[in-house]
Amino acid sequence: MSFTALSFDFGTKSIGCAVGQSITGTAQALPAFKARDGIPDWNEIEKCLEEWKPQVIVVGLPLNMDGTEQPLTLRAKKFANRLNGRFGIPVELQDERLTTTEARSEIFGRGGYKALNKSKVDGISAALILESWFEEHIE
């Protein structure tokens, strides 16, 4: 059974977003959402959810390289809980330890320093978070 998933790469100033399909296990970056101290414009998030109608939302969980939590970890969890509480869509957390670094090298590979635009990095990070979630959850 194929389904649509949305992923978010939580940040205090910008929240990356991507959409993907379980049938292909791939994701594409969407425009990032601006955030004020970690709080997005919930109306913008709602529009995105209405457009893509995901069956599941995946939120990247920022952890230290040794797997311990950091201040942003709790805020990402709170964001995930708010998404679930507000929209009633199941939310899963996905370890995102290497995705930002991967996103930067992927963008750099495509266009050098000029391409390292912050909103693109966040969107590609969200896509990588979703693809790694698919790898773990789809046979």
C-alpha positions as a LaTeX table, in Angstrom:
\begin{tabular}{lrrr}
\hline
Residue & $x$ (\AA) & $y$ (\AA) & $z$ (\AA) \\
\hline
Met1 & 0.00 & 0.00 & 0.00 \\
Ser2 & 1.49 & 3.30 & $-1.09$ \\
Phe3 & 1.25 & 6.42 & 1.04 \\
Thr4 & 2.45 & 10.02 & 1.13 \\
Ala5 & 4.66 & 11.34 & 3.92 \\
Leu6 & 5.84 & 14.83 & 4.81 \\
Ser7 & 8.99 & 15.52 & 6.77 \\
Phe8 & 10.22 & 18.51 & 8.69 \\
Asp9 & 13.77 & 19.50 & 9.62 \\
Phe10 & 13.11 & 21.58 & 12.74 \\
Gly11 & 15.11 & 24.72 & 13.38 \\
Thr12 & 14.53 & 27.87 & 15.42 \\
Lys13 & 14.69 & 30.21 & 12.38 \\
Ser14 & 13.77 & 27.91 & 9.54 \\
Ile15 & 11.94 & 24.59 & 9.28 \\
Gly16 & 12.84 & 22.51 & 6.26 \\
Cys17 & 10.09 & 20.51 & 4.57 \\
Ala18 & 9.95 & 17.65 & 2.08 \\
Val19 & 7.33 & 15.32 & 0.63 \\
Gly20 & 7.81 & 11.70 & $-0.37$ \\
Gln21 & 6.05 & 8.57 & $-1.54$ \\
Ser22 & 6.45 & 5.20 & 0.13 \\
Ile23 & 6.20 & 3.42 & $-3.24$ \\
Thr24 & 9.48 & 4.96 & $-4.46$ \\
Gly25 & 11.06 & 5.63 & $-1.06$ \\
Thr26 & 12.23 & 9.00 & $-2.35$ \\
Ala27 & 11.52 & 12.55 & $-1.23$ \\
Gln28 & 11.70 & 16.00 & $-2.76$ \\
Ala29 & 12.50 & 19.22 & $-0.95$ \\
Leu30 & 9.76 & 21.82 & $-0.57$ \\
Pro31 & 10.25 & 25.48 & 0.36 \\
Ala32 & 11.32 & 25.90 & 4.01 \\
Phe33 & 9.02 & 27.60 & 6.52 \\
Lys34 & 10.26 & 30.64 & 8.38 \\
Ala35 & 10.05 & 30.30 & 12.15 \\
Arg36 & 10.28 & 32.74 & 15.03 \\
Asp37 & 12.20 & 31.13 & 17.86 \\
Gly38 & 11.05 & 27.71 & 16.62 \\
Ile39 & 7.41 & 28.68 & 16.09 \\
Pro40 & 6.21 & 28.45 & 12.48 \\
Asp41 & 3.22 & 30.12 & 10.90 \\
Trp42 & 0.80 & 27.25 & 11.61 \\
Asn43 & $-1.51$ & 28.44 & 8.79 \\
Glu44 & 1.32 & 27.89 & 6.29 \\
Ile45 & 1.95 & 24.41 & 7.70 \\
Glu46 & $-1.78$ & 23.65 & 7.46 \\
Lys47 & $-1.87$ & 24.72 & 3.79 \\
Cys48 & 1.06 & 22.40 & 3.08 \\
Leu49 & $-0.70$ & 19.48 & 4.84 \\
Glu50 & $-3.93$ & 20.16 & 2.93 \\
Glu51 & $-2.04$ & 20.24 & $-0.36$ \\
Trp52 & $-0.10$ & 16.98 & 0.14 \\
Lys53 & $-2.50$ & 15.07 & 2.47 \\
Pro54 & 0.23 & 12.98 & 4.14 \\
Gln55 & $-0.66$ & 9.78 & 6.01 \\
Val56 & 2.38 & 10.27 & 8.25 \\
Ile57 & 4.66 & 13.15 & 9.25 \\
Val58 & 8.33 & 12.55 & 10.04 \\
Val59 & 10.20 & 15.08 & 12.16 \\
Gly60 & 13.98 & 15.01 & 12.28 \\
Leu61 & 15.33 & 14.48 & 15.79 \\
Pro62 & 18.52 & 16.49 & 16.36 \\
Leu63 & 20.88 & 14.51 & 18.58 \\
Asn64 & 24.53 & 14.92 & 19.48 \\
Met65 & 26.85 & 12.61 & 17.55 \\
Asp66 & 27.06 & 10.32 & 20.60 \\
Gly67 & 23.26 & 9.94 & 20.59 \\
Thr68 & 22.59 & 12.16 & 23.60 \\
Glu69 & 19.94 & 14.88 & 23.54 \\
Gln70 & 20.75 & 18.55 & 23.07 \\
Pro71 & 18.59 & 21.65 & 23.77 \\
Leu72 & 17.10 & 21.51 & 20.25 \\
Thr73 & 16.05 & 17.86 & 20.74 \\
Leu74 & 13.31 & 18.80 & 23.21 \\
Arg75 & 12.09 & 21.62 & 20.99 \\
Ala76 & 11.88 & 19.31 & 17.96 \\
Lys77 & 9.86 & 16.83 & 20.07 \\
Lys78 & 7.53 & 19.63 & 21.17 \\
Phe79 & 7.09 & 20.68 & 17.52 \\
Ala80 & 6.25 & 17.04 & 16.62 \\
Asn81 & 3.69 & 16.86 & 19.44 \\
Arg82 & 2.08 & 20.12 & 18.31 \\
Leu83 & 1.82 & 18.85 & 14.73 \\
Asn84 & 0.09 & 15.70 & 15.95 \\
Gly85 & $-2.18$ & 17.56 & 18.38 \\
Arg86 & $-3.19$ & 20.22 & 15.87 \\
Phe87 & $-3.72$ & 18.12 & 12.77 \\
Gly88 & $-4.32$ & 14.58 & 14.09 \\
Ile89 & $-1.80$ & 13.02 & 11.68 \\
Pro90 & 0.58 & 10.38 & 13.11 \\
Val91 & 4.03 & 11.86 & 13.71 \\
Glu92 & 7.26 & 9.84 & 13.85 \\
Leu93 & 10.70 & 11.03 & 14.95 \\
Gln94 & 13.77 & 10.18 & 12.86 \\
Asp95 & 17.41 & 10.47 & 13.96 \\
Glu96 & 18.89 & 13.20 & 11.77 \\
Arg97 & 22.50 & 13.21 & 12.96 \\
Leu98 & 24.13 & 13.22 & 9.54 \\
Thr99 & 21.51 & 14.77 & 7.28 \\
Thr100 & 22.57 & 18.45 & 7.38 \\
Thr101 & 26.16 & 17.53 & 6.52 \\
Glu102 & 24.90 & 15.24 & 3.72 \\
Ala103 & 22.60 & 17.98 & 2.44 \\
Arg104 & 25.45 & 20.48 & 2.28 \\
Ser105 & 27.69 & 18.09 & 0.36 \\
Glu106 & 24.84 & 17.17 & $-2.00$ \\
Ile107 & 24.07 & 20.81 & $-2.81$ \\
Phe108 & 27.77 & 21.61 & $-3.08$ \\
Gly109 & 28.17 & 18.73 & $-5.52$ \\
Arg110 & 25.44 & 20.22 & $-7.69$ \\
Gly111 & 26.42 & 23.87 & $-7.64$ \\
Gly112 & 29.31 & 24.82 & $-5.40$ \\
Tyr113 & 29.24 & 27.50 & $-2.73$ \\
Lys114 & 26.69 & 29.64 & $-4.57$ \\
Ala115 & 24.12 & 26.86 & $-4.17$ \\
Leu116 & 24.52 & 26.62 & $-0.38$ \\
Asn117 & 21.40 & 28.68 & 0.26 \\
Lys118 & 20.03 & 28.05 & 3.79 \\
Ser119 & 16.45 & 27.28 & 2.72 \\
Lys120 & 17.73 & 24.77 & 0.16 \\
Val121 & 19.90 & 23.08 & 2.79 \\
Asp122 & 16.89 & 22.78 & 5.13 \\
Gly123 & 14.66 & 21.33 & 2.39 \\
Ile124 & 17.26 & 18.80 & 1.29 \\
Ser125 & 17.91 & 17.89 & 4.95 \\
Ala126 & 14.15 & 17.23 & 5.32 \\
Ala127 & 14.23 & 15.07 & 2.16 \\
Leu128 & 17.19 & 13.05 & 3.49 \\
Ile129 & 15.43 & 12.61 & 6.86 \\
Leu130 & 12.37 & 11.23 & 5.04 \\
Glu131 & 14.40 & 8.94 & 2.77 \\
Ser132 & 16.25 & 7.48 & 5.76 \\
Trp133 & 12.88 & 6.94 & 7.50 \\
Phe134 & 11.56 & 5.14 & 4.40 \\
Glu135 & 14.66 & 2.89 & 4.37 \\
Glu136 & 13.90 & 1.78 & 7.91 \\
His137 & 10.11 & 1.42 & 7.56 \\
Ile138 & 9.40 & $-0.01$ & 4.11 \\
Glu139 & 10.12 & $-3.56$ & 3.04 \\
\hline
\end{tabular}
